[in-house]
Amino acid sequence: RAQVAALIGASPKEIVFTSGATESNNISIKGVMHFYKDKKRHVITTQTEHKCVLDSCRHLQQEGFEVTYLPVGSDGLIDLDRLRKEIRPDTGLISVMAVNNEIGVVQPVEEIGQICKEFNVPFHTDAAQALGKIKVDVEKWNVSLMSLSGHKIYGPKGVGALYMRRRPRIRVEPQMNGGGQERGIRSGTVPTPLVVGMGAACELAMKEMEYDEKRIKGLQERLLNGIREKIDGVVVNGSMDRRYVGNLNLSFAYVEGESLLMGLKEVAVSSGSACTSASLEPSYVLRALGVDEDMAHTSIRFGIGRFTTEEEIDRAVELTVKQVEKLREMSPLYEMVKEGIDIKQIQWAQH
């Protein structure tokens, strides 16, 4: 507990172990609203949250709670003035993720925390992608609840944690009943080996974070520049200034993302998050940014981490460029564009 708490500037007494960030998000959102349901009926979140936050909110809506889904700008960031305007006397929770899992943008959590303090509304943040990667500080951010994941910081899968503020105290209704372990918030025997693994991963992350960031930033630039030197029509999705360096979400014009993925067998990349990869719909996160449908279908997410090497980056560049060129050669659209035809203006005939 102390190892996890140290990484976020909390007290060990404020850490509850769970099965992962999905469970922590469920406990935070449903738990808080159920506990305060007599007075509070409204939640504010964003359109680009992780699926488990959005689904917990949908669940509350079915129970008669009201949810406001804040839009984001084309950079993926929320508008703080808009957030202020949406707060009501019956707002019981504001939930905004720190680092987005698909596009890596970092929300202005400190400013959001200030607004929550001003209106006295509890602030929950899903920090699964922030922990161990950017500086996380529960005091500075003024969070009441924070969801954390073990495997996102190179710990074991199947374990996570929930930070719950003690002063001013935040209360939740447990989502699972049982023997009252974890202060009655999360019953069930605590899985010692997993918890030990998560603690050790947090301790390592504290030591390695600065070094990791410098190294990964270099690799990210190498990847982006390497691809851009050889092909055109490459767009980075999400803000360039406010993003975590280990995530690069790129759209390649005139290329179908799934076909690109198929051709990149050697590179472990994805077309969106694990939760959206099952559907052929373009990512809802990219749609919220206002990315054109066709460009959303061409996006690939590259993740760069502690164990990525320069050789791997160079190989990824080489394979990506080769594959994009091959697919574009087969694309009649790309030929038309090269000939200077504006394909947006074409009226396609219905069959």
PDB file of N, CA and C in Angstrom, residues 146-213:
ATOM      1  N   MET A 146      -9.322   8.081  -7.380  1.00  0.00           N
ATOM      2  CA  MET A 146      -8.451   7.865  -8.535  1.00  0.00           C
ATOM      3  C   MET A 146      -8.308   6.376  -8.806  1.00  0.00           C
ATOM      4  N   SER A 147      -8.515   5.998 -10.080  1.00  0.00           N
ATOM      5  CA  SER A 147      -8.422   4.585 -10.459  1.00  0.00           C
ATOM      6  C   SER A 147      -7.038   4.275 -11.025  1.00  0.00           C
ATOM      7  N   LEU A 148      -6.479   3.150 -10.581  1.00  0.00           N
ATOM      8  CA  LEU A 148      -5.128   2.766 -10.989  1.00  0.00           C
ATOM      9  C   LEU A 148      -5.118   1.304 -11.450  1.00  0.00           C
ATOM     10  N   SER A 149      -4.189   0.999 -12.352  1.00  0.00           N
ATOM     11  CA  SER A 149      -4.100  -0.352 -12.903  1.00  0.00           C
ATOM     12  C   SER A 149      -2.700  -0.898 -12.706  1.00  0.00           C
ATOM     13  N   GLY A 150      -2.607  -2.198 -12.404  1.00  0.00           N
ATOM     14  CA  GLY A 150      -1.299  -2.830 -12.203  1.00  0.00           C
ATOM     15  C   GLY A 150      -0.528  -3.052 -13.494  1.00  0.00           C
ATOM     16  N   HIS A 151      -1.205  -3.618 -14.512  1.00  0.00           N
ATOM     17  CA  HIS A 151      -0.449  -4.025 -15.697  1.00  0.00           C
ATOM     18  C   HIS A 151      -0.033  -2.863 -16.593  1.00  0.00           C
ATOM     19  N   LYS A 152      -0.612  -1.689 -16.385  1.00  0.00           N
ATOM     20  CA  LYS A 152      -0.193  -0.546 -17.198  1.00  0.00           C
ATOM     21  C   LYS A 152       1.169  -0.007 -16.749  1.00  0.00           C
ATOM     22  N   ILE A 153       1.616  -0.420 -15.568  1.00  0.00           N
ATOM     23  CA  ILE A 153       2.941   0.019 -15.125  1.00  0.00           C
ATOM     24  C   ILE A 153       3.881  -1.177 -15.006  1.00  0.00           C
ATOM     25  N   TYR A 154       3.636  -2.188 -15.856  1.00  0.00           N
ATOM     26  CA  TYR A 154       4.489  -3.377 -15.911  1.00  0.00           C
ATOM     27  C   TYR A 154       4.333  -4.272 -14.687  1.00  0.00           C
ATOM     28  N   GLY A 155       3.217  -4.145 -13.990  1.00  0.00           N
ATOM     29  CA  GLY A 155       2.900  -5.055 -12.892  1.00  0.00           C
ATOM     30  C   GLY A 155       2.061  -6.203 -13.439  1.00  0.00           C
ATOM     31  N   PRO A 156       1.534  -7.057 -12.547  1.00  0.00           N
ATOM     32  CA  PRO A 156       0.714  -8.185 -13.026  1.00  0.00           C
ATOM     33  C   PRO A 156      -0.659  -7.735 -13.517  1.00  0.00           C
ATOM     34  N   LYS A 157      -1.257  -8.525 -14.395  1.00  0.00           N
ATOM     35  CA  LYS A 157      -2.647  -8.276 -14.807  1.00  0.00           C
ATOM     36  C   LYS A 157      -3.576  -8.776 -13.707  1.00  0.00           C
ATOM     37  N   GLY A 158      -4.753  -8.164 -13.637  1.00  0.00           N
ATOM     38  CA  GLY A 158      -5.751  -8.640 -12.674  1.00  0.00           C
ATOM     39  C   GLY A 158      -5.684  -7.966 -11.319  1.00  0.00           C
ATOM     40  N   VAL A 159      -4.895  -6.892 -11.231  1.00  0.00           N
ATOM     41  CA  VAL A 159      -4.863  -6.151  -9.971  1.00  0.00           C
ATOM     42  C   VAL A 159      -4.833  -4.658 -10.282  1.00  0.00           C
ATOM     43  N   GLY A 160      -5.481  -3.897  -9.429  1.00  0.00           N
ATOM     44  CA  GLY A 160      -5.482  -2.441  -9.569  1.00  0.00           C
ATOM     45  C   GLY A 160      -5.694  -1.843  -8.196  1.00  0.00           C
ATOM     46  N   ALA A 161      -5.847  -0.541  -8.153  1.00  0.00           N
ATOM     47  CA  ALA A 161      -6.087   0.101  -6.864  1.00  0.00           C
ATOM     48  C   ALA A 161      -7.027   1.273  -7.050  1.00  0.00           C
ATOM     49  N   LEU A 162      -7.647   1.646  -5.943  1.00  0.00           N
ATOM     50  CA  LEU A 162      -8.513   2.816  -5.932  1.00  0.00           C
ATOM     51  C   LEU A 162      -8.028   3.711  -4.808  1.00  0.00           C
ATOM     52  N   TYR A 163      -7.707   4.947  -5.158  1.00  0.00           N
ATOM     53  CA  TYR A 163      -7.366   5.927  -4.125  1.00  0.00           C
ATOM     54  C   TYR A 163      -8.666   6.568  -3.677  1.00  0.00           C
ATOM     55  N   MET A 164      -8.902   6.612  -2.349  1.00  0.00           N
ATOM     56  CA  MET A 164     -10.087   7.276  -1.804  1.00  0.00           C
ATOM     57  C   MET A 164      -9.676   8.264  -0.742  1.00  0.00           C
ATOM     58  N   ARG A 165      -9.986   9.524  -0.990  1.00  0.00           N
ATOM     59  CA  ARG A 165      -9.563  10.590  -0.072  1.00  0.00           C
ATOM     60  C   ARG A 165     -10.198  10.434   1.311  1.00  0.00           C
ATOM     61  N   ARG A 166      -9.410  10.672   2.351  1.00  0.00           N
ATOM     62  CA  ARG A 166      -9.916  10.564   3.729  1.00  0.00           C
ATOM     63  C   ARG A 166     -10.360  11.911   4.285  1.00  0.00           C
ATOM     64  N   ARG A 167      -9.683  12.999   3.846  1.00  0.00           N
ATOM     65  CA  ARG A 167     -10.077  14.344   4.311  1.00  0.00           C
ATOM     66  C   ARG A 167     -10.097  15.321   3.160  1.00  0.00           C
ATOM     67  N   PRO A 168     -11.226  15.939   2.770  1.00  0.00           N
ATOM     68  CA  PRO A 168     -12.576  15.593   3.216  1.00  0.00           C
ATOM     69  C   PRO A 168     -12.949  14.214   2.698  1.00  0.00           C
ATOM     70  N   ARG A 169     -13.614  13.465   3.548  1.00  0.00           N
ATOM     71  CA  ARG A 169     -13.849  12.054   3.275  1.00  0.00           C
ATOM     72  C   ARG A 169     -14.870  11.844   2.149  1.00  0.00           C
ATOM     73  N   ILE A 170     -14.545  10.918   1.269  1.00  0.00           N
ATOM     74  CA  ILE A 170     -15.494  10.558   0.207  1.00  0.00           C
ATOM     75  C   ILE A 170     -16.041   9.173   0.521  1.00  0.00           C
ATOM     76  N   ARG A 171     -17.363   9.002   0.374  1.00  0.00           N
ATOM     77  CA  ARG A 171     -17.978   7.724   0.703  1.00  0.00           C
ATOM     78  C   ARG A 171     -18.535   7.069  -0.559  1.00  0.00           C
ATOM     79  N   VAL A 172     -18.458   5.743  -0.615  1.00  0.00           N
ATOM     80  CA  VAL A 172     -19.046   5.020  -1.754  1.00  0.00           C
ATOM     81  C   VAL A 172     -19.860   3.836  -1.244  1.00  0.00           C
ATOM     82  N   GLU A 173     -20.816   3.416  -2.058  1.00  0.00           N
ATOM     83  CA  GLU A 173     -21.533   2.178  -1.758  1.00  0.00           C
ATOM     84  C   GLU A 173     -20.742   1.053  -2.411  1.00  0.00           C
ATOM     85  N   PRO A 174     -20.400  -0.001  -1.656  1.00  0.00           N
ATOM     86  CA  PRO A 174     -19.622  -1.100  -2.258  1.00  0.00           C
ATOM     87  C   PRO A 174     -20.382  -1.718  -3.426  1.00  0.00           C
ATOM     88  N   GLN A 175     -19.647  -2.196  -4.422  1.00  0.00           N
ATOM     89  CA  GLN A 175     -20.286  -2.836  -5.571  1.00  0.00           C
ATOM     90  C   GLN A 175     -20.301  -4.349  -5.407  1.00  0.00           C
ATOM     91  N   MET A 176     -19.642  -4.818  -4.357  1.00  0.00           N
ATOM     92  CA  MET A 176     -19.577  -6.261  -4.131  1.00  0.00           C
ATOM     93  C   MET A 176     -19.692  -6.490  -2.628  1.00  0.00           C
ATOM     94  N   ASN A 177     -20.594  -7.384  -2.228  1.00  0.00           N
ATOM     95  CA  ASN A 177     -20.783  -7.631  -0.801  1.00  0.00           C
ATOM     96  C   ASN A 177     -20.053  -8.883  -0.375  1.00  0.00           C
ATOM     97  N   GLY A 178     -19.629  -8.903   0.858  1.00  0.00           N
ATOM     98  CA  GLY A 178     -18.894 -10.076   1.326  1.00  0.00           C
ATOM     99  C   GLY A 178     -18.300  -9.875   2.697  1.00  0.00           C
ATOM    100  N   GLY A 179     -17.089 -10.362   2.859  1.00  0.00           N
ATOM    101  CA  GLY A 179     -16.457 -10.402   4.178  1.00  0.00           C
ATOM    102  C   GLY A 179     -15.902  -9.081   4.687  1.00  0.00           C
ATOM    103  N   GLY A 180     -16.109  -8.020   3.943  1.00  0.00           N
ATOM    104  CA  GLY A 180     -15.717  -6.711   4.447  1.00  0.00           C
ATOM    105  C   GLY A 180     -14.230  -6.382   4.350  1.00  0.00           C
ATOM    106  N   GLN A 181     -13.492  -7.126   3.506  1.00  0.00           N
ATOM    107  CA  GLN A 181     -12.078  -6.775   3.333  1.00  0.00           C
ATOM    108  C   GLN A 181     -11.968  -5.389   2.693  1.00  0.00           C
ATOM    109  N   GLU A 182     -10.765  -4.816   2.725  1.00  0.00           N
ATOM    110  CA  GLU A 182     -10.509  -3.487   2.157  1.00  0.00           C
ATOM    111  C   GLU A 182     -11.521  -2.452   2.688  1.00  0.00           C
ATOM    112  N   ARG A 183     -11.593  -2.347   4.007  1.00  0.00           N
ATOM    113  CA  ARG A 183     -12.485  -1.381   4.678  1.00  0.00           C
ATOM    114  C   ARG A 183     -13.938  -1.504   4.227  1.00  0.00           C
ATOM    115  N   GLY A 184     -14.341  -2.712   3.823  1.00  0.00           N
ATOM    116  CA  GLY A 184     -15.730  -2.942   3.432  1.00  0.00           C
ATOM    117  C   GLY A 184     -16.054  -2.440   2.039  1.00  0.00           C
ATOM    118  N   ILE A 185     -15.065  -1.856   1.362  1.00  0.00           N
ATOM    119  CA  ILE A 185     -15.341  -1.270   0.049  1.00  0.00           C
ATOM    120  C   ILE A 185     -15.196  -2.319  -1.047  1.00  0.00           C
ATOM    121  N   ARG A 186     -14.331  -3.298  -0.804  1.00  0.00           N
ATOM    122  CA  ARG A 186     -14.058  -4.279  -1.851  1.00  0.00           C
ATOM    123  C   ARG A 186     -13.836  -5.633  -1.196  1.00  0.00           C
ATOM    124  N   SER A 187     -14.945  -6.335  -0.891  1.00  0.00           N
ATOM    125  CA  SER A 187     -14.830  -7.635  -0.233  1.00  0.00           C
ATOM    126  C   SER A 187     -14.178  -8.664  -1.145  1.00  0.00           C
ATOM    127  N   GLY A 188     -13.679  -9.725  -0.534  1.00  0.00           N
ATOM    128  CA  GLY A 188     -12.968 -10.769  -1.275  1.00  0.00           C
ATOM    129  C   GLY A 188     -11.531 -10.782  -0.799  1.00  0.00           C
ATOM    130  N   THR A 189     -10.958 -11.963  -0.719  1.00  0.00           N
ATOM    131  CA  THR A 189      -9.579 -12.073  -0.231  1.00  0.00           C
ATOM    132  C   THR A 189      -8.631 -11.290  -1.139  1.00  0.00           C
ATOM    133  N   VAL A 190      -7.789 -10.507  -0.538  1.00  0.00           N
ATOM    134  CA  VAL A 190      -6.821  -9.724  -1.314  1.00  0.00           C
ATOM    135  C   VAL A 190      -5.796 -10.681  -1.913  1.00  0.00           C
ATOM    136  N   PRO A 191      -5.563 -10.617  -3.235  1.00  0.00           N
ATOM    137  CA  PRO A 191      -4.621 -11.552  -3.877  1.00  0.00           C
ATOM    138  C   PRO A 191      -3.173 -11.112  -3.636  1.00  0.00           C
ATOM    139  N   THR A 192      -2.602 -11.628  -2.550  1.00  0.00           N
ATOM    140  CA  THR A 192      -1.276 -11.177  -2.113  1.00  0.00           C
ATOM    141  C   THR A 192      -0.220 -11.119  -3.224  1.00  0.00           C
ATOM    142  N   PRO A 193      -0.036 -12.201  -4.030  1.00  0.00           N
ATOM    143  CA  PRO A 193       1.033 -12.130  -5.041  1.00  0.00           C
ATOM    144  C   PRO A 193       0.840 -10.974  -6.033  1.00  0.00           C
ATOM    145  N   LEU A 194      -0.419 -10.731  -6.424  1.00  0.00           N
ATOM    146  CA  LEU A 194      -0.683  -9.670  -7.389  1.00  0.00           C
ATOM    147  C   LEU A 194      -0.420  -8.299  -6.773  1.00  0.00           C
ATOM    148  N   VAL A 195      -0.867  -8.146  -5.525  1.00  0.00           N
ATOM    149  CA  VAL A 195      -0.703  -6.880  -4.829  1.00  0.00           C
ATOM    150  C   VAL A 195       0.786  -6.567  -4.600  1.00  0.00           C
ATOM    151  N   VAL A 196       1.546  -7.607  -4.245  1.00  0.00           N
ATOM    152  CA  VAL A 196       2.990  -7.434  -4.061  1.00  0.00           C
ATOM    153  C   VAL A 196       3.625  -6.990  -5.387  1.00  0.00           C
ATOM    154  N   GLY A 197       3.183  -7.631  -6.478  1.00  0.00           N
ATOM    155  CA  GLY A 197       3.696  -7.268  -7.801  1.00  0.00           C
ATOM    156  C   GLY A 197       3.387  -5.833  -8.168  1.00  0.00           C
ATOM    157  N   MET A 198       2.165  -5.390  -7.864  1.00  0.00           N
ATOM    158  CA  MET A 198       1.794  -4.016  -8.202  1.00  0.00           C
ATOM    159  C   MET A 198       2.609  -3.020  -7.377  1.00  0.00           C
ATOM    160  N   GLY A 199       2.808  -3.348  -6.080  1.00  0.00           N
ATOM    161  CA  GLY A 199       3.609  -2.473  -5.218  1.00  0.00           C
ATOM    162  C   GLY A 199       5.033  -2.333  -5.739  1.00  0.00           C
ATOM    163  N   ALA A 200       5.620  -3.477  -6.116  1.00  0.00           N
ATOM    164  CA  ALA A 200       6.997  -3.463  -6.634  1.00  0.00           C
ATOM    165  C   ALA A 200       7.078  -2.654  -7.930  1.00  0.00           C
ATOM    166  N   ALA A 201       6.055  -2.800  -8.785  1.00  0.00           N
ATOM    167  CA  ALA A 201       6.037  -2.059 -10.048  1.00  0.00           C
ATOM    168  C   ALA A 201       5.971  -0.552  -9.788  1.00  0.00           C
ATOM    169  N   CYS A 202       5.206  -0.159  -8.773  1.00  0.00           N
ATOM    170  CA  CYS A 202       5.100   1.267  -8.424  1.00  0.00           C
ATOM    171  C   CYS A 202       6.439   1.803  -7.928  1.00  0.00           C
ATOM    172  N   GLU A 203       7.106   0.997  -7.115  1.00  0.00           N
ATOM    173  CA  GLU A 203       8.404   1.431  -6.573  1.00  0.00           C
ATOM    174  C   GLU A 203       9.415   1.619  -7.712  1.00  0.00           C
ATOM    175  N   LEU A 204       9.419   0.663  -8.648  1.00  0.00           N
ATOM    176  CA  LEU A 204      10.307   0.771  -9.811  1.00  0.00           C
ATOM    177  C   LEU A 204       9.968   1.997 -10.657  1.00  0.00           C
ATOM    178  N   ALA A 205       8.666   2.216 -10.846  1.00  0.00           N
ATOM    179  CA  ALA A 205       8.237   3.357 -11.666  1.00  0.00           C
ATOM    180  C   ALA A 205       8.729   4.669 -11.069  1.00  0.00           C
ATOM    181  N   MET A 206       8.745   4.750  -9.745  1.00  0.00           N
ATOM    182  CA  MET A 206       9.221   5.978  -9.099  1.00  0.00           C
ATOM    183  C   MET A 206      10.668   6.256  -9.459  1.00  0.00           C
ATOM    184  N   LYS A 207      11.474   5.190  -9.444  1.00  0.00           N
ATOM    185  CA  LYS A 207      12.901   5.337  -9.748  1.00  0.00           C
ATOM    186  C   LYS A 207      13.139   5.614 -11.232  1.00  0.00           C
ATOM    187  N   GLU A 208      12.352   4.982 -12.086  1.00  0.00           N
ATOM    188  CA  GLU A 208      12.636   4.995 -13.528  1.00  0.00           C
ATOM    189  C   GLU A 208      11.913   6.080 -14.319  1.00  0.00           C
ATOM    190  N   MET A 209      10.931   6.724 -13.706  1.00  0.00           N
ATOM    191  CA  MET A 209      10.028   7.588 -14.464  1.00  0.00           C
ATOM    192  C   MET A 209      10.737   8.662 -15.291  1.00  0.00           C
ATOM    193  N   GLU A 210      11.652   9.389 -14.661  1.00  0.00           N
ATOM    194  CA  GLU A 210      12.328  10.480 -15.375  1.00  0.00           C
ATOM    195  C   GLU A 210      13.157   9.952 -16.543  1.00  0.00           C
ATOM    196  N   TYR A 211      13.901   8.896 -16.267  1.00  0.00           N
ATOM    197  CA  TYR A 211      14.750   8.296 -17.297  1.00  0.00           C
ATOM    198  C   TYR A 211      13.895   7.756 -18.436  1.00  0.00           C
ATOM    199  N   ASP A 212      12.824   7.036 -18.057  1.00  0.00           N
ATOM    200  CA  ASP A 212      11.904   6.483 -19.060  1.00  0.00           C
ATOM    201  C   ASP A 212      11.386   7.574 -19.985  1.00  0.00           C
ATOM    202  N   GLU A 213      10.939   8.674 -19.386  1.00  0.00           N
ATOM    203  CA  GLU A 213      10.315   9.711 -20.196  1.00  0.00           C
ATOM    204  C   GLU A 213      11.291  10.282 -21.220  1.00  0.00           C
TER     205      GLU A 213
END
